[in-house]
């Protein structure tokens, strides 16, 4: 039976994930971590006090890197559901995980349908040269782009620039940010939770693939538990739930 610590256990996603871990017959909830109102105040404190096989992080962009580092240093595998980590962060985490002989599964979105978007876009991008990503989030979301859109952009890689990109008229910021060669446009407006849209185009047609998240965290629970069960089989970082679902 895998023993699981949940960092961010009092949060929007951490609380239902903790309930699901506690209810699963093959998993045991080793404790919750949060600044207030939890069993432990930090990952390091929790791992000093109890044994855990896997640490799940659903905290924030400001806290996630330190939590992952502490979990690996404490001998645990890690499932990362928080956004805010960069490609450089993941390179460094991968090196640390391999040195520790531990696995890390990280996904900008643990929804099965979001994973299907990532898989479909990655496969399609092998056959077209032009695409851009639109990233929708609520007005208070501080990280841009979201973890889902950043992961998608980094996976897709470099698209062929638009014809006018070398000779723009107007502010270049209007063309969005360059994330690993993919243009990403982040909208932050009231009324959105989190949505990711990728538009892939040829001269005569377009494919639009869009995932829209609802207001509940339940869509992410099943994917998180799948990652918890699979991460002990890994060494190093594996990014994307789709790679677990689709191979």
Short mmCIF file of C-alpha atoms in Angstrom, two decimals:
data_model
loop_
_atom_site.label_atom_id
_atom_site.label_comp_id
_atom_site.label_asym_id
_atom_site.label_seq_id
_atom_site.Cartn_x
_atom_site.Cartn_y
_atom_site.Cartn_z
CA UNK A 1 0.00 0.00 0.00
CA UNK A 2 1.38 3.39 -1.02
CA UNK A 3 1.53 6.05 1.67
CA UNK A 4 0.71 9.51 0.29
CA UNK A 5 1.28 13.03 1.62
CA UNK A 6 -0.79 15.86 0.14
CA UNK A 7 0.80 19.32 0.04
CA UNK A 8 -1.93 21.93 -0.26
CA UNK A 9 -4.39 19.62 1.49
CA UNK A 10 -6.73 22.46 2.49
CA UNK A 11 -6.93 23.82 -1.04
CA UNK A 12 -9.41 23.62 -3.89
CA UNK A 13 -7.77 20.58 -5.50
CA UNK A 14 -5.81 19.17 -2.57
CA UNK A 15 -8.85 18.54 -0.36
CA UNK A 16 -10.78 16.29 -2.80
CA UNK A 17 -7.56 14.48 -3.78
CA UNK A 18 -6.91 13.76 -0.10
CA UNK A 19 -10.45 12.42 0.32
CA UNK A 20 -9.99 10.16 -2.70
CA UNK A 21 -6.64 8.86 -1.44
CA UNK A 22 -8.17 8.14 1.97
CA UNK A 23 -11.02 6.21 0.35
CA UNK A 24 -8.84 4.17 -2.05
CA UNK A 25 -8.21 0.57 -0.87
CA UNK A 26 -4.64 0.51 -2.23
CA UNK A 27 -3.56 3.94 -0.91
CA UNK A 28 -3.09 5.36 2.57
CA UNK A 29 -3.23 9.06 3.47
CA UNK A 30 -0.02 9.67 5.43
CA UNK A 31 -0.97 13.26 6.23
CA UNK A 32 -1.76 16.68 4.89
CA UNK A 33 0.52 19.70 4.50
CA UNK A 34 -0.55 23.34 4.56
CA UNK A 35 0.52 26.56 6.20
CA UNK A 36 -2.49 26.40 8.51
CA UNK A 37 -5.02 23.76 9.55
CA UNK A 38 -3.16 20.62 8.47
CA UNK A 39 -1.06 17.85 10.02
CA UNK A 40 2.21 19.46 8.95
CA UNK A 41 3.37 22.93 7.93
CA UNK A 42 5.98 21.84 5.38
CA UNK A 43 7.05 18.90 3.25
CA UNK A 44 10.33 18.60 5.14
CA UNK A 45 8.54 18.51 8.49
CA UNK A 46 6.12 15.86 7.26
CA UNK A 47 8.86 13.59 5.91
CA UNK A 48 10.80 13.94 9.14
CA UNK A 49 7.74 12.83 11.10
CA UNK A 50 6.25 10.05 8.97
CA UNK A 51 7.04 7.67 6.15
CA UNK A 52 5.61 8.47 2.73
CA UNK A 53 6.11 6.91 -0.68
CA UNK A 54 4.60 9.77 -2.70
CA UNK A 55 4.17 13.49 -2.14
CA UNK A 56 1.40 15.15 -4.16
CA UNK A 57 1.79 18.91 -4.62
CA UNK A 58 -1.29 21.04 -5.17
CA UNK A 59 0.02 24.30 -3.72
CA UNK A 60 1.05 27.36 -5.73
CA UNK A 61 3.58 28.61 -8.24
CA UNK A 62 5.47 30.25 -5.38
CA UNK A 63 5.79 27.08 -3.27
CA UNK A 64 5.94 24.16 -5.67
CA UNK A 65 9.65 24.12 -6.51
CA UNK A 66 10.75 24.09 -2.86
CA UNK A 67 8.21 21.37 -2.10
CA UNK A 68 9.44 19.15 -4.93
CA UNK A 69 13.06 19.63 -3.87
CA UNK A 70 12.19 18.76 -0.25
CA UNK A 71 10.21 15.68 -1.27
CA UNK A 72 13.06 14.29 -3.37
CA UNK A 73 15.58 15.08 -0.65
CA UNK A 74 13.34 13.18 1.77
CA UNK A 75 13.27 10.09 -0.43
CA UNK A 76 9.72 10.38 -1.82
CA UNK A 77 8.38 10.18 -5.35
CA UNK A 78 6.45 13.29 -6.42
CA UNK A 79 3.25 14.08 -8.32
CA UNK A 80 3.12 17.76 -9.33
CA UNK A 81 -0.27 19.31 -9.96
CA UNK A 82 0.78 22.92 -9.35
CA UNK A 83 1.69 25.27 -12.20
CA UNK A 84 4.58 27.71 -12.35
CA UNK A 85 7.56 25.44 -13.04
CA UNK A 86 9.63 26.26 -16.13
CA UNK A 87 11.48 23.99 -18.52
CA UNK A 88 14.69 24.84 -16.66
CA UNK A 89 13.07 23.86 -13.37
CA UNK A 90 12.10 20.51 -14.83
CA UNK A 91 15.61 19.89 -16.14
CA UNK A 92 17.01 20.50 -12.66
CA UNK A 93 14.30 18.42 -10.99
CA UNK A 94 14.92 15.58 -13.44
CA UNK A 95 18.61 15.54 -12.53
CA UNK A 96 17.80 15.52 -8.81
CA UNK A 97 15.19 12.78 -9.22
CA UNK A 98 17.57 10.56 -11.19
CA UNK A 99 20.30 11.07 -8.60
CA UNK A 100 17.81 10.04 -5.88
CA UNK A 101 16.39 7.15 -7.91
CA UNK A 102 12.89 8.62 -7.67
CA UNK A 103 10.14 9.46 -10.12
CA UNK A 104 8.26 12.69 -10.75
CA UNK A 105 5.01 12.90 -12.72
CA UNK A 106 4.09 16.49 -13.54
CA UNK A 107 1.09 17.72 -15.46
CA UNK A 108 -0.26 21.18 -16.01
CA UNK A 109 -3.66 19.52 -15.81
CA UNK A 110 -4.53 16.07 -14.46
CA UNK A 111 -7.88 15.98 -16.24
CA UNK A 112 -8.21 13.04 -18.61
CA UNK A 113 -9.81 15.30 -21.23
CA UNK A 114 -7.00 17.87 -20.93
CA UNK A 115 -4.54 15.02 -21.44
CA UNK A 116 -6.47 14.05 -24.58
CA UNK A 117 -6.07 17.62 -25.88
CA UNK A 118 -2.32 17.49 -25.30
CA UNK A 119 -2.02 14.13 -27.03
CA UNK A 120 -4.14 15.15 -30.03
CA UNK A 121 -2.29 18.43 -30.51
CA UNK A 122 1.13 16.80 -30.24
CA UNK A 123 0.26 14.17 -32.83
CA UNK A 124 -1.27 16.72 -35.21
CA UNK A 125 1.69 19.12 -34.93
CA UNK A 126 3.91 16.48 -36.51
CA UNK A 127 2.07 17.10 -39.78
CA UNK A 128 1.54 20.89 -39.84
CA UNK A 129 3.86 23.88 -39.41
CA UNK A 130 1.61 26.60 -37.96
CA UNK A 131 -0.16 26.76 -34.58
CA UNK A 132 -0.82 29.09 -31.69
CA UNK A 133 -2.18 28.60 -28.16
CA UNK A 134 -4.79 30.64 -26.32
CA UNK A 135 -4.71 30.37 -22.53
CA UNK A 136 -7.82 31.43 -20.56
CA UNK A 137 -7.80 31.95 -16.79
CA UNK A 138 -9.66 33.77 -14.04
CA UNK A 139 -8.66 37.37 -13.41
CA UNK A 140 -6.73 36.56 -10.22
CA UNK A 141 -4.55 33.83 -11.70
CA UNK A 142 -0.97 35.14 -11.40
CA UNK A 143 1.04 32.67 -13.49
CA UNK A 144 1.15 33.16 -17.25
CA UNK A 145 0.73 31.06 -19.17
CA UNK A 146 -1.04 28.44 -17.11
CA UNK A 147 0.71 25.14 -16.50
CA UNK A 148 -1.51 23.43 -19.06
CA UNK A 149 -0.74 25.94 -21.81
CA UNK A 150 2.97 26.10 -20.96
CA UNK A 151 3.24 22.33 -21.06
CA UNK A 152 1.40 22.26 -24.39
CA UNK A 153 3.62 24.97 -25.90
CA UNK A 154 6.82 23.29 -24.75
CA UNK A 155 5.62 19.95 -26.08
CA UNK A 156 4.64 21.36 -29.47
CA UNK A 157 7.93 23.22 -29.89
CA UNK A 158 8.65 25.77 -32.60
CA UNK A 159 5.98 26.69 -35.10
CA UNK A 160 6.71 28.39 -38.41
CA UNK A 161 6.47 32.17 -37.84
CA UNK A 162 3.59 34.09 -39.36
CA UNK A 163 4.42 35.97 -42.55
CA UNK A 164 4.36 39.34 -40.80
CA UNK A 165 6.27 38.46 -37.62
CA UNK A 166 9.58 39.83 -38.92
CA UNK A 167 8.04 43.17 -39.93
CA UNK A 168 5.35 44.00 -37.38
CA UNK A 169 3.43 47.26 -37.33
CA UNK A 170 2.38 48.02 -33.78
CA UNK A 171 3.36 46.62 -30.37
CA UNK A 172 5.00 43.19 -30.72
CA UNK A 173 3.41 42.09 -27.42
CA UNK A 174 0.11 41.88 -29.28
CA UNK A 175 1.44 38.74 -30.96
CA UNK A 176 1.65 36.96 -27.62
CA UNK A 177 4.61 35.44 -25.79
CA UNK A 178 7.12 33.08 -27.36
CA UNK A 179 7.15 29.88 -25.28
CA UNK A 180 9.59 27.38 -26.78
CA UNK A 181 8.80 28.74 -30.25
CA UNK A 182 5.02 28.62 -29.86
CA UNK A 183 2.96 31.80 -29.62
CA UNK A 184 0.85 31.83 -26.45
CA UNK A 185 -1.83 34.41 -25.67
CA UNK A 186 -2.94 34.52 -22.00
CA UNK A 187 -6.33 36.01 -21.20
CA UNK A 188 -7.16 36.76 -17.55
CA UNK A 189 -10.81 37.69 -17.15
CA UNK A 190 -13.68 37.17 -14.70
CA UNK A 191 -15.89 34.23 -15.60
CA UNK A 192 -13.14 31.82 -16.61
CA UNK A 193 -11.74 29.01 -14.50
CA UNK A 194 -9.15 27.51 -16.83
CA UNK A 195 -9.37 26.78 -20.54
CA UNK A 196 -6.75 25.92 -23.11
CA UNK A 197 -7.18 26.19 -26.86
CA UNK A 198 -4.76 25.29 -29.62
CA UNK A 199 -5.35 26.30 -33.23
CA UNK A 200 -3.39 24.36 -35.86
CA UNK A 201 -3.59 25.65 -39.42
CA UNK A 202 -2.67 25.04 -43.04
CA UNK A 203 -3.41 27.50 -45.86
CA UNK A 204 -6.84 25.98 -46.46
CA UNK A 205 -8.08 24.68 -43.11
CA UNK A 206 -7.82 24.87 -39.34
CA UNK A 207 -8.15 22.43 -36.48
CA UNK A 208 -9.27 23.90 -33.15
CA UNK A 209 -8.91 21.76 -30.04
CA UNK A 210 -10.16 23.25 -26.76
CA UNK A 211 -10.46 22.01 -23.20
CA UNK A 212 -12.69 23.87 -20.75
CA UNK A 213 -12.48 23.20 -17.02
CA UNK A 214 -15.48 23.60 -14.76
CA UNK A 215 -15.61 25.05 -11.27
CA UNK A 216 -15.08 21.71 -9.50
CA UNK A 217 -11.77 19.94 -8.91
CA UNK A 218 -13.32 16.50 -9.38
CA UNK A 219 -12.10 16.31 -12.99
CA UNK A 220 -8.52 16.14 -11.72
CA UNK A 221 -8.92 13.49 -9.03
CA UNK A 222 -8.87 10.33 -11.15
CA UNK A 223 -5.83 11.47 -13.14
CA UNK A 224 -3.95 12.40 -9.97
CA UNK A 225 -4.58 9.00 -8.42
CA UNK A 226 -3.45 7.31 -11.62
CA UNK A 227 -0.19 9.28 -11.42
CA UNK A 228 0.24 8.38 -7.74
CA UNK A 229 -0.02 4.70 -8.57
CA UNK A 230 2.37 4.89 -11.52
CA UNK A 231 5.09 7.25 -10.27
CA UNK A 232 6.96 4.61 -8.19
CA UNK A 233 7.69 2.78 -11.46
CA UNK A 234 9.62 5.79 -12.83
CA UNK A 235 13.01 7.40 -12.39
CA UNK A 236 13.28 11.05 -13.39
CA UNK A 237 10.61 13.43 -14.64
CA UNK A 238 7.72 12.44 -16.86
CA UNK A 239 5.64 15.38 -17.97
CA UNK A 240 2.06 14.99 -19.07
CA UNK A 241 -0.74 12.68 -17.98
CA UNK A 242 -1.20 11.82 -21.65
CA UNK A 243 2.08 9.91 -21.64
CA UNK A 244 0.66 7.64 -18.96
CA UNK A 245 -2.72 7.31 -20.65
CA UNK A 246 -1.53 6.89 -24.24
CA UNK A 247 2.03 5.61 -23.84
#
